[in-house]
Short mmCIF file of C-alpha atoms in Angstrom, two decimals:
data_model
loop_
_atom_site.label_atom_id
_atom_site.label_comp_id
_atom_site.label_asym_id
_atom_site.label_seq_id
_atom_site.Cartn_x
_atom_site.Cartn_y
_atom_site.Cartn_z
CA UNK N 1 138.49 94.04 83.46
CA UNK N 2 136.57 96.57 81.48
CA UNK N 3 134.84 99.54 83.02
CA UNK N 4 132.18 99.26 80.38
CA UNK N 5 131.00 96.03 81.96
CA UNK N 6 130.84 97.61 85.39
CA UNK N 7 128.55 100.46 84.35
CA UNK N 8 126.38 98.46 81.97
CA UNK N 9 126.02 95.96 84.81
CA UNK N 10 124.74 98.69 87.08
CA UNK N 11 122.18 99.87 84.54
CA UNK N 12 121.05 96.34 83.78
CA UNK N 13 120.76 95.61 87.50
CA UNK N 14 118.75 98.75 88.22
CA UNK N 15 116.46 98.03 85.29
CA UNK N 16 115.75 94.48 86.41
CA UNK N 17 115.21 95.61 90.00
CA UNK N 18 112.70 98.20 88.81
CA UNK N 19 110.91 95.52 86.79
CA UNK N 20 110.59 93.43 89.94
CA UNK N 21 109.29 96.38 91.92
CA UNK N 22 106.76 97.08 89.21
CA UNK N 23 105.49 93.51 89.30
CA UNK N 24 104.97 93.53 93.05
CA UNK N 25 103.33 96.95 92.98
CA UNK N 26 100.87 95.69 90.38
CA UNK N 27 100.21 92.64 92.54
CA UNK N 28 99.60 94.92 95.53
CA UNK N 29 96.49 96.33 93.87
CA UNK N 30 95.11 93.21 92.17
CA UNK N 31 92.11 91.44 93.63
CA UNK N 32 93.21 89.01 96.32
CA UNK N 33 92.69 85.34 95.55
CA UNK N 34 92.19 84.21 99.14
CA UNK N 35 88.99 82.15 99.61
CA UNK N 36 87.45 82.77 103.00
CA UNK N 37 85.99 79.31 103.28
CA UNK N 38 83.23 79.03 105.85
CA UNK N 39 81.88 82.46 104.94
CA UNK N 40 81.87 81.92 101.19
CA UNK N 41 80.39 78.44 101.40
CA UNK N 42 77.38 79.42 99.31
CA UNK N 43 79.21 80.93 96.37
CA UNK N 44 82.37 78.81 96.61
CA UNK N 45 82.96 76.88 93.43
CA UNK N 46 85.74 74.35 93.30
CA UNK N 47 87.68 74.11 90.07
CA UNK N 48 86.66 71.21 87.78
CA UNK N 49 89.82 69.17 88.15
CA UNK N 50 89.57 68.99 91.93
CA UNK N 51 89.38 65.36 93.13
CA UNK N 52 87.00 65.33 96.04
CA UNK N 53 85.62 61.79 96.09
CA UNK N 54 84.78 59.08 93.61
CA UNK N 55 81.21 58.97 92.23
CA UNK N 56 79.38 56.89 89.69
CA UNK N 57 77.05 59.12 87.69
CA UNK N 58 73.55 57.79 87.09
CA UNK N 59 71.17 59.08 84.48
CA UNK N 60 67.53 59.92 85.16
CA UNK N 61 66.48 56.33 84.49
CA UNK N 62 68.72 55.19 87.37
CA UNK N 63 71.19 53.68 84.93
CA UNK N 64 74.97 53.73 85.28
CA UNK N 65 77.65 52.70 82.81
CA UNK N 66 79.57 50.19 84.92
CA UNK N 67 79.85 46.76 83.31
CA UNK N 68 81.53 45.25 86.35
CA UNK N 69 84.80 44.39 84.59
CA UNK N 70 86.83 45.12 87.74
CA UNK N 71 89.64 46.96 85.96
CA UNK N 72 89.35 49.83 88.42
CA UNK N 73 89.67 47.45 91.34
CA UNK N 74 92.88 46.04 89.83
CA UNK N 75 94.24 49.48 89.01
CA UNK N 76 93.74 50.81 92.50
CA UNK N 77 97.09 50.80 94.37
CA UNK N 78 95.42 51.06 97.76
CA UNK N 79 92.69 48.51 97.34
CA UNK N 80 90.03 51.05 98.09
CA UNK N 81 87.60 49.75 95.43
CA UNK N 82 85.70 46.51 95.70
CA UNK N 83 83.49 45.45 92.78
CA UNK N 84 81.01 42.63 93.39
CA UNK N 85 79.43 41.07 90.28
CA UNK N 86 77.07 38.25 89.50
CA UNK N 87 76.40 36.29 86.36
CA UNK N 88 72.92 36.47 84.90
CA UNK N 89 71.46 34.52 82.00
CA UNK N 90 70.01 36.62 79.22
CA UNK N 91 66.81 35.56 77.42
CA UNK N 92 68.86 34.42 74.42
CA UNK N 93 70.79 32.02 76.63
CA UNK N 94 74.03 34.01 76.85
CA UNK N 95 75.59 34.69 80.22
CA UNK N 96 76.33 38.23 81.20
CA UNK N 97 78.23 39.77 84.13
CA UNK N 98 76.32 42.35 86.09
CA UNK N 99 77.31 44.77 88.80
CA UNK N 100 75.86 44.06 92.22
CA UNK N 101 77.78 46.34 94.53
CA UNK N 102 80.45 48.93 93.90
CA UNK N 103 82.16 49.70 97.21
CA UNK N 104 84.57 52.57 97.53
CA UNK N 105 86.57 53.35 100.67
CA UNK N 106 87.21 57.08 100.80
CA UNK N 107 89.50 56.56 103.79
CA UNK N 108 91.94 54.52 101.69
CA UNK N 109 91.73 56.53 98.51
CA UNK N 110 94.76 58.57 97.55
CA UNK N 111 93.02 60.35 94.68
CA UNK N 112 95.50 59.17 92.04
CA UNK N 113 92.73 58.80 89.44
CA UNK N 114 94.16 55.49 88.16
CA UNK N 115 90.71 53.87 88.45
CA UNK N 116 89.18 56.52 86.23
CA UNK N 117 91.86 56.16 83.56
CA UNK N 118 91.48 52.37 83.73
CA UNK N 119 87.71 52.40 83.23
CA UNK N 120 86.80 51.52 79.62
CA UNK N 121 83.24 52.83 80.04
CA UNK N 122 83.78 56.20 81.69
CA UNK N 123 81.51 54.97 84.44
CA UNK N 124 83.25 56.61 87.41
CA UNK N 125 84.58 60.11 87.99
CA UNK N 126 85.71 62.41 90.74
CA UNK N 127 83.31 65.04 91.97
CA UNK N 128 84.43 68.35 93.50
CA UNK N 129 82.67 67.70 96.78
CA UNK N 130 85.24 68.25 99.53
CA UNK N 131 83.36 68.31 102.82
CA UNK N 132 83.96 64.62 103.46
CA UNK N 133 84.60 64.59 107.20
CA UNK N 134 82.59 62.06 109.21
CA UNK N 135 82.69 60.95 112.82
CA UNK N 136 82.96 57.24 112.12
CA UNK N 137 85.47 55.59 109.86
CA UNK N 138 82.96 53.03 108.63
CA UNK N 139 80.94 55.83 107.08
CA UNK N 140 83.81 56.44 104.70
CA UNK N 141 83.03 53.18 102.90
CA UNK N 142 80.42 54.14 100.34
CA UNK N 143 78.38 52.18 97.87
CA UNK N 144 78.56 54.04 94.57
CA UNK N 145 75.85 52.29 92.55
CA UNK N 146 72.42 53.41 93.65
CA UNK N 147 69.98 50.79 94.92
CA UNK N 148 67.93 49.30 92.10
CA UNK N 149 70.17 50.71 89.39
CA UNK N 150 71.35 48.68 86.44
CA UNK N 151 73.75 49.15 83.59
CA UNK N 152 72.55 51.24 80.69
CA UNK N 153 71.62 49.03 77.75
CA UNK N 154 73.39 49.75 74.53
CA UNK N 155 72.39 48.73 71.04
CA UNK N 156 76.04 48.33 70.02
CA UNK N 157 79.09 47.01 71.81
CA UNK N 158 81.07 49.72 73.68
CA UNK N 159 84.29 49.29 71.65
CA UNK N 160 82.83 50.17 68.24
CA UNK N 161 80.51 52.67 69.86
CA UNK N 162 83.33 54.97 70.94
CA UNK N 163 84.59 55.76 67.42
CA UNK N 164 81.00 55.91 66.20
CA UNK N 165 80.27 58.59 68.75
CA UNK N 166 83.25 60.64 67.63
CA UNK N 167 82.47 60.40 63.96
CA UNK N 168 79.55 62.84 63.82
CA UNK N 169 81.84 65.64 64.91
CA UNK N 170 84.28 65.05 62.06
CA UNK N 171 82.27 63.67 59.17
CA UNK N 172 78.74 64.75 59.84
CA UNK N 173 77.49 65.10 56.25
CA UNK N 174 79.14 61.81 55.18
CA UNK N 175 76.99 59.29 57.06
CA UNK N 176 74.18 60.93 58.98
CA UNK N 177 71.84 57.93 58.74
CA UNK N 178 74.32 55.42 60.11
CA UNK N 179 75.08 57.48 63.21
CA UNK N 180 71.48 58.34 64.00
CA UNK N 181 70.77 55.35 66.30
CA UNK N 182 73.94 55.96 68.29
CA UNK N 183 72.99 59.57 68.91
CA UNK N 184 69.45 58.82 70.02
CA UNK N 185 70.78 56.61 72.78
CA UNK N 186 70.07 58.58 75.99
CA UNK N 187 73.32 57.36 77.48
CA UNK N 188 75.48 58.55 74.60
CA UNK N 189 75.90 62.31 75.19
CA UNK N 190 77.45 61.66 78.58
CA UNK N 191 79.98 59.29 77.04
CA UNK N 192 81.29 61.80 74.50
CA UNK T 1 104.36 125.58 113.57
CA UNK T 2 103.40 124.59 117.08
CA UNK T 3 106.45 124.60 119.33
CA UNK T 4 106.46 121.64 121.71
CA UNK T 5 108.91 123.40 124.06
CA UNK T 6 105.91 125.31 125.44
CA UNK T 7 104.55 122.04 126.83
CA UNK T 8 107.90 120.84 128.17
CA UNK T 9 108.61 124.22 129.75
CA UNK T 10 105.21 124.23 131.41
CA UNK T 11 105.80 120.73 132.86
CA UNK T 12 109.25 121.82 134.00
CA UNK T 13 107.89 124.91 135.74
CA UNK T 14 105.09 122.88 137.33
CA UNK T 15 107.53 120.33 138.76
CA UNK T 16 109.98 123.00 139.96
CA UNK T 17 107.18 124.74 141.86
CA UNK T 18 107.08 121.98 144.46
CA UNK T 19 110.28 119.94 143.90
CA UNK T 20 113.99 120.75 144.19
CA UNK T 21 115.91 120.99 140.93
CA UNK T 22 117.45 117.50 140.95
CA UNK T 23 114.15 115.81 141.80
CA UNK T 24 112.36 117.65 139.01
CA UNK T 25 115.02 116.49 136.53
CA UNK T 26 114.68 112.93 137.81
CA UNK T 27 110.91 112.96 137.42
CA UNK T 28 111.25 114.40 133.92
CA UNK T 29 113.76 111.69 132.97
CA UNK T 30 111.40 108.97 134.17
CA UNK T 31 108.47 110.55 132.33
CA UNK T 32 110.41 110.81 129.10
CA UNK T 33 111.62 107.22 129.44
CA UNK T 34 108.03 106.05 129.95
CA UNK T 35 106.87 107.95 126.91
CA UNK T 36 109.68 106.50 124.81
CA UNK T 37 109.04 102.93 125.93
CA UNK T 38 105.31 103.30 125.32
CA UNK T 39 105.86 104.74 121.86
CA UNK T 40 108.36 102.00 121.19
CA UNK T 41 105.85 99.27 122.02
CA UNK T 42 102.99 100.95 120.17
CA UNK T 43 105.04 101.45 117.02
CA UNK T 44 106.30 97.88 117.21
CA UNK T 45 102.72 96.60 117.25
CA UNK T 46 101.68 98.86 114.38
CA UNK T 47 104.72 97.88 112.34
CA UNK T 48 104.29 94.15 112.82
CA UNK T 49 100.65 94.40 111.78
CA UNK T 50 101.59 96.58 108.83
CA UNK T 51 104.34 94.20 107.76
CA UNK T 52 102.03 91.20 107.82
CA UNK T 53 99.29 92.97 105.90
CA UNK T 54 101.61 94.51 103.31
CA UNK T 55 103.48 91.26 102.85
CA UNK T 56 100.16 89.51 102.29
CA UNK T 57 98.96 92.10 99.80
CA UNK T 58 102.18 91.87 97.82
CA UNK T 59 101.65 88.12 97.67
CA UNK T 60 98.03 88.44 96.59
CA UNK T 61 96.73 87.25 99.96
CA UNK T 62 94.60 88.93 102.61
CA UNK T 63 96.83 88.47 105.63
CA UNK T 64 95.59 88.14 109.22
CA UNK T 65 91.83 88.73 109.28
CA UNK T 66 90.37 86.50 111.99
CA UNK T 67 91.29 88.10 115.32
CA UNK T 68 89.35 91.31 115.56
CA UNK T 69 88.19 93.44 112.66
CA UNK T 70 90.67 92.90 109.77
CA UNK T 71 92.88 90.95 112.16
CA UNK T 72 93.73 94.09 114.08
CA UNK T 73 94.09 92.35 117.46
CA UNK T 74 96.24 89.57 116.01
CA UNK T 75 99.48 91.29 116.99
CA UNK T 76 98.24 91.92 120.52
CA UNK T 77 97.53 88.22 120.83
CA UNK T 78 101.02 87.47 119.53
CA UNK T 79 102.55 89.87 122.05
CA UNK T 80 100.66 88.18 124.88
CA UNK T 81 101.87 84.81 123.64
CA UNK T 82 105.44 86.07 123.52
CA UNK T 83 105.20 87.52 127.05
CA UNK T 84 103.92 84.30 128.55
CA UNK T 85 106.43 82.02 126.86
CA UNK T 86 109.11 80.39 128.93
CA UNK T 87 112.67 81.64 128.62
CA UNK T 88 114.61 78.41 128.37
CA UNK T 89 118.01 78.18 130.03
CA UNK T 90 120.42 76.46 127.67
CA UNK T 91 123.18 74.15 128.74
CA UNK T 92 126.75 75.08 127.77
CA UNK T 93 125.98 78.65 126.83
CA UNK T 94 127.91 81.61 128.14
CA UNK T 95 125.24 82.62 130.66
CA UNK T 96 126.16 86.25 131.21
CA UNK T 97 126.72 87.12 127.56
CA UNK T 98 123.71 85.10 126.44
CA UNK T 99 121.41 87.03 128.76
CA UNK T 100 123.07 90.37 128.10
CA UNK T 101 122.98 90.27 124.29
CA UNK T 102 119.25 90.98 123.75
CA UNK T 103 119.44 93.90 126.13
CA UNK T 104 122.35 95.42 124.22
CA UNK T 105 120.33 95.16 121.03
CA UNK T 106 117.22 96.70 122.54
CA UNK T 107 119.22 99.44 124.32
CA UNK T 108 120.88 100.43 121.06
CA UNK T 109 117.52 100.44 119.34
CA UNK T 110 115.88 102.55 122.06
CA UNK T 111 118.76 105.02 122.19
CA UNK T 112 118.54 105.62 118.48
CA UNK T 113 114.74 105.74 118.72
CA UNK T 114 115.10 108.60 121.18
CA UNK T 115 117.07 110.59 118.60
CA UNK T 116 114.08 111.06 116.30
CA UNK T 117 112.71 114.62 116.22
CA UNK T 118 108.94 114.19 116.61
CA UNK T 119 107.95 117.80 116.39
CA UNK T 120 109.43 121.23 116.70
CA UNK T 121 110.97 121.13 120.18
CA UNK T 122 110.00 117.50 120.77
CA UNK T 123 113.29 115.71 120.23
CA UNK T 124 114.41 113.72 123.26
CA UNK T 125 118.12 113.40 122.56
CA UNK T 126 119.09 116.52 120.70
CA UNK T 127 122.49 118.09 120.77
CA UNK T 128 124.98 119.49 118.30
CA UNK T 129 126.48 116.13 117.27
CA UNK T 130 123.11 114.36 117.01
CA UNK T 131 123.85 112.37 113.84
CA UNK T 132 127.22 111.32 115.17
CA UNK T 133 125.56 110.11 118.37
CA UNK T 134 122.95 108.27 116.34
CA UNK T 135 125.61 106.38 114.37
CA UNK T 136 127.56 105.58 117.54
CA UNK T 137 124.55 104.37 119.51
CA UNK T 138 123.28 102.36 116.57
CA UNK T 139 126.55 100.45 116.46
CA UNK T 140 125.97 99.01 119.92
CA UNK T 141 123.37 96.77 118.33
CA UNK T 142 125.94 94.86 116.30
CA UNK T 143 127.79 94.05 119.54
CA UNK T 144 124.59 92.50 120.86
CA UNK T 145 124.20 90.43 117.70
CA UNK T 146 127.81 89.22 117.74
CA UNK T 147 127.55 88.35 121.43
CA UNK T 148 124.32 86.46 120.80
CA UNK T 149 125.98 84.40 118.12
CA UNK T 150 129.09 83.75 120.15
CA UNK T 151 127.45 82.94 123.48
CA UNK T 152 124.80 80.62 122.05
CA UNK T 153 127.32 77.83 121.46
CA UNK T 154 125.57 77.00 118.23
CA UNK T 155 127.04 76.84 114.74
CA UNK T 156 124.04 78.42 113.06
CA UNK T 157 124.01 81.28 115.51
CA UNK T 158 127.74 81.87 115.10
CA UNK T 159 127.58 81.88 111.31
CA UNK T 160 124.58 84.19 111.43
CA UNK T 161 126.33 86.56 113.79
CA UNK T 162 129.48 86.65 111.66
CA UNK T 163 127.44 87.36 108.56
CA UNK T 164 125.53 90.04 110.39
CA UNK T 165 128.73 91.60 111.72
CA UNK T 166 130.31 91.68 108.28
CA UNK T 167 127.15 93.09 106.78
CA UNK T 168 126.44 95.80 109.35
CA UNK T 169 130.04 96.98 109.55
CA UNK T 170 130.27 97.19 105.75
CA UNK T 171 127.02 99.01 105.25
CA UNK T 172 127.75 101.43 108.05
CA UNK T 173 130.44 102.86 105.77
CA UNK T 174 127.81 103.81 103.22
CA UNK T 175 125.44 105.13 105.84
CA UNK T 176 128.18 107.27 107.35
CA UNK T 177 129.24 108.63 103.98
CA UNK T 178 125.67 109.38 102.92
CA UNK T 179 125.01 111.15 106.19
CA UNK T 180 128.22 113.12 105.69
CA UNK T 181 126.89 114.11 102.27
CA UNK T 182 123.77 115.52 103.85
CA UNK T 183 125.74 117.16 106.65
CA UNK T 184 127.75 118.95 103.96
CA UNK T 185 124.45 120.29 102.68
CA UNK T 186 122.95 121.22 106.04
CA UNK T 187 126.11 122.31 107.80
CA UNK T 188 124.89 120.93 111.11
CA UNK T 189 124.64 117.56 112.85
CA UNK T 190 121.83 118.47 115.21
CA UNK T 191 118.51 116.86 114.30
CA UNK T 192 116.44 119.82 115.46
CA UNK T 193 118.50 122.28 113.43
CA UNK T 194 118.36 120.04 110.36
CA UNK T 195 114.57 119.98 110.62
CA UNK T 196 114.30 123.71 111.31
CA UNK T 197 116.46 124.43 108.27
CA UNK T 198 114.23 122.24 106.10
CA UNK T 199 111.12 123.97 107.44
CA UNK T 200 112.61 127.32 106.43
CA UNK T 201 114.38 126.45 103.18
CA UNK T 202 112.62 123.34 101.85
CA UNK T 203 113.26 119.64 102.15
CA UNK T 204 116.84 118.48 101.75
CA UNK T 205 115.99 116.09 98.94
CA UNK T 206 114.80 119.09 96.88
CA UNK T 207 117.53 121.45 98.08
CA UNK T 208 120.28 118.99 97.23
CA UNK T 209 118.50 117.79 94.04
CA UNK T 210 120.47 115.07 92.16
CA UNK T 211 123.14 114.14 94.73
CA UNK T 212 120.55 114.23 97.52
CA UNK T 213 118.12 112.00 95.61
CA UNK T 214 120.87 109.49 94.86
CA UNK T 215 122.02 109.67 98.47
CA UNK T 216 118.45 108.93 99.53
CA UNK T 217 118.45 105.75 97.44
CA UNK T 218 121.85 104.70 98.77
CA UNK T 219 120.62 105.36 102.28
CA UNK T 220 117.50 103.23 101.73
CA UNK T 221 119.59 100.29 100.47
CA UNK T 222 122.22 100.58 103.19
CA UNK T 223 119.61 101.20 105.87
CA UNK T 224 117.70 98.11 104.82
CA UNK T 225 120.92 96.12 105.14
CA UNK T 226 121.59 97.73 108.50
CA UNK T 227 118.24 96.46 109.80
CA UNK T 228 119.07 92.90 108.67
CA UNK T 229 115.95 92.86 106.56
CA UNK T 230 115.38 91.18 103.24
CA UNK T 231 116.92 91.07 100.66
CA UNK T 232 119.81 91.43 103.10
CA UNK T 233 118.51 89.01 105.73
CA UNK T 234 121.10 86.29 105.47
CA UNK T 235 122.11 86.61 109.12
CA UNK T 236 118.79 84.96 109.88
CA UNK T 237 118.23 83.17 106.60
CA UNK T 238 115.76 80.57 107.80
CA UNK T 239 116.39 78.17 104.96
CA UNK T 240 120.11 77.99 105.69
CA UNK T 241 120.59 78.96 109.32
CA UNK T 242 117.22 78.12 110.90
CA UNK T 243 117.07 81.57 112.52
CA UNK T 244 120.65 82.83 112.57
CA UNK T 245 121.99 84.59 115.63
CA UNK T 246 118.81 84.37 117.69
CA UNK T 247 118.19 80.67 117.12
CA UNK T 248 118.85 79.80 120.77
CA UNK T 249 116.62 82.49 122.22
CA UNK T 250 113.06 81.93 123.36
CA UNK T 251 110.28 83.92 124.96
CA UNK T 252 110.85 87.58 125.55
CA UNK T 253 114.57 87.38 124.84
CA UNK T 254 113.66 86.45 121.29
CA UNK T 255 110.95 89.09 121.52
CA UNK T 256 113.59 91.75 122.09
CA UNK T 257 115.31 90.83 118.84
CA UNK T 258 111.97 90.81 117.08
CA UNK T 259 111.02 94.19 118.51
CA UNK T 260 114.42 95.64 117.73
CA UNK T 261 114.21 94.44 114.14
CA UNK T 262 110.95 96.28 113.55
CA UNK T 263 111.92 99.35 115.49
CA UNK T 264 115.24 99.52 113.65
CA UNK T 265 113.21 99.57 110.49
CA UNK T 266 111.16 102.42 111.90
CA UNK T 267 114.26 104.27 113.08
CA UNK T 268 115.97 103.82 109.74
CA UNK T 269 112.88 105.21 108.01
CA UNK T 270 112.57 107.97 110.60
CA UNK T 271 116.14 109.12 110.07
CA UNK T 272 115.62 108.98 106.32
CA UNK T 273 112.58 111.20 106.66
CA UNK T 274 114.44 113.54 109.02
CA UNK T 275 117.52 113.97 106.91
CA UNK T 276 116.01 113.84 103.43
CA UNK T 277 112.30 114.49 103.65
CA UNK T 278 112.18 117.30 106.16
CA UNK T 279 111.31 115.53 109.43
CA UNK T 280 108.41 117.46 110.94
CA UNK T 281 108.68 120.19 108.32
CA UNK T 282 105.47 120.48 106.29
CA UNK T 283 105.46 120.30 102.51
CA UNK T 284 105.85 123.77 101.05
CA UNK T 285 105.67 124.57 97.37
CA UNK T 286 107.21 127.86 96.29
CA UNK T 287 104.65 130.36 95.19
CA UNK T 288 101.56 128.53 96.46
CA UNK T 289 100.96 130.51 99.65
CA UNK T 290 97.43 129.24 100.26
CA UNK T 291 98.55 125.63 99.94
CA UNK T 292 101.54 126.25 102.24
CA UNK T 293 99.25 127.87 104.79
CA UNK T 294 96.95 124.82 104.84
CA UNK T 295 99.95 122.49 105.16
CA UNK T 296 101.13 124.48 108.20
CA UNK T 297 97.94 123.51 110.05
CA UNK T 298 98.88 119.81 109.98
CA UNK T 299 100.88 119.16 113.17
CA UNK T 300 104.58 118.37 112.84
CA UNK T 301 104.24 115.00 114.54
CA UNK T 302 101.74 113.91 111.86
CA UNK T 303 104.17 114.94 109.15
CA UNK T 304 107.01 113.12 110.83
CA UNK T 305 105.09 109.88 111.40
CA UNK T 306 103.46 110.05 107.99
CA UNK T 307 106.76 110.44 106.17
CA UNK T 308 108.31 107.72 108.28
CA UNK T 309 105.54 105.28 107.43
CA UNK T 310 105.90 106.21 103.78
CA UNK T 311 109.58 105.24 103.92
CA UNK T 312 108.70 102.11 105.90
CA UNK T 313 106.35 101.17 103.09
CA UNK T 314 109.14 101.65 100.55
CA UNK T 315 111.42 99.39 102.59
CA UNK T 316 108.72 96.72 102.92
CA UNK T 317 108.09 96.93 99.19
CA UNK T 318 111.78 96.24 98.61
CA UNK T 319 111.79 93.45 101.14
CA UNK T 320 108.87 91.57 99.65
CA UNK T 321 110.07 91.97 96.09
CA UNK T 322 113.65 90.80 95.99
CA UNK T 323 115.18 87.43 96.80
CA UNK T 324 117.90 87.10 99.42
CA UNK T 325 121.48 87.89 98.38
CA UNK T 326 124.45 85.64 98.93
CA UNK T 327 127.10 86.93 101.35
CA UNK T 328 129.67 87.62 98.61
CA UNK T 329 127.06 89.37 96.46
CA UNK T 330 126.06 91.42 99.45
CA UNK T 331 129.59 92.53 100.24
CA UNK T 332 130.27 93.16 96.55
CA UNK T 333 127.21 95.41 96.40
CA UNK T 334 128.52 97.45 99.28
CA UNK T 335 132.25 97.66 98.55
CA UNK T 336 132.13 97.76 94.75
CA UNK T 337 129.01 99.79 94.14
CA UNK T 338 127.50 101.64 97.08
CA UNK T 339 130.68 102.86 98.74
CA UNK T 340 132.25 104.31 95.57
CA UNK T 341 128.90 105.86 94.71
CA UNK T 342 128.56 107.47 98.12
CA UNK T 343 132.15 108.78 97.94
CA UNK T 344 131.35 110.35 94.57
CA UNK T 345 128.13 111.76 96.00
CA UNK T 346 130.05 113.30 98.88
CA UNK T 347 132.43 115.05 96.47
CA UNK T 348 129.60 116.15 94.16
CA UNK T 349 127.63 117.51 97.08
CA UNK T 350 130.66 119.37 98.41
CA UNK T 351 131.20 120.90 94.96
CA UNK T 352 127.52 121.82 94.66
CA UNK T 353 127.52 123.50 98.05
CA UNK T 354 130.77 125.37 97.50
CA UNK T 355 129.69 126.55 94.04
CA UNK T 356 126.26 127.53 95.36
CA UNK T 357 124.38 125.07 93.17
CA UNK T 358 121.98 124.04 95.94
CA UNK T 359 118.77 125.76 96.81
#
């Protein structure tokens, strides 16, 4: 046993204790992070990543991005999403699936975000709205697509559109003409 | 300084004018006891509120702020809750010891509380072996804790009590040695004389310079351990022992332990301020007569309570900074570090005093 260890241990210990005391003393004077909820309701801003409830954003033309593929419904572990679709015939004779009703049960949702990762269109997202309490359980079942809304029409198929939308950021001077139609699409900026 | 004996003498003379001697003494005893118990309760409430607020601030929170302005009535509500709670009678406990233990703890705490010198002439228990009495009376508390653990018929309580016993008995060595160090400096054990000396000659922590300052630090560490407070709170480590020795107590019996914990903190800080920081003696700086004169106008009780709360804040700062120690680390800290240090301090202080190196 060396005495050197004993004394250097004391000095190291005292130094680390003083560091700890310094940290807490600094914390003592910092602004407190407590949110006093009902009072600060007006200025309260939830952080972006908060998962309050599922929403389907619509643009000003009452258009959403849901193509009714049902991937979110299959991804949901709790079965809280129910997508109802119908088949419509386009003028050129092709058949196309269309969303009729997008039902979401907030009471079943566990906010895992699997539906959002599964969605190929980026049609659904979580909003930061947290005051979700209601008096009746049936009110928790919400229809996410607005009445009279329809899917936003796209000039190109969604799969090629995604890389096309990213291109302008990387190679803007290379092909400005080719990307122009994609950028003029009113639905596009939201997708990027 | 205002001498409180004027007030006590006046009350004594007033009572003697219409009562025989023994009755006057009895009435005075009851009055003093009432004052002590009231102060005890008031300080407990202030300390609990202070602890919750300071703990919250150290953790970047706001603390209680709903009941009353800044949560000031929160503790009163808690006290009312505690008073109205049922005291549950356990099966298979040692009835007599189980009921007696909280009273032993609170009696020890109140006896030591009465030792504090509040002002010049306002010490309740004050005689020539005051510090000795303080140490002796304070040790009754550990009996209460051990009895609580033993009589509860509960493994957690027993382990907590054994830890507490080991801890308090170990750290009392340091406390005793540190107090001896300061007695070497003051040459008296009476609290009133210690304070009077510091009012005349300056605070002990300045008079005894390096050994006194180190002794102050050792006293703070050992005193914190003596109060069973974090980082030395393994007797009631809630993550391991649920609540330690008072796990089987409910209602006001638990309340006594709770009260005693906070008041022991106050007493520990009060003794620290008496022995090291001058008690009721005002701050005097040599050569600044105007400043000293202004300081003399602040009453001694304000000085005493102010210094005590300063030390309480230091102890709370320590508590809310450091994590809990393990029992072997705790005993190693005492027997390998603090006790040798306090022995060295005692020798150094004795040398300083005999060579006239103190002020």
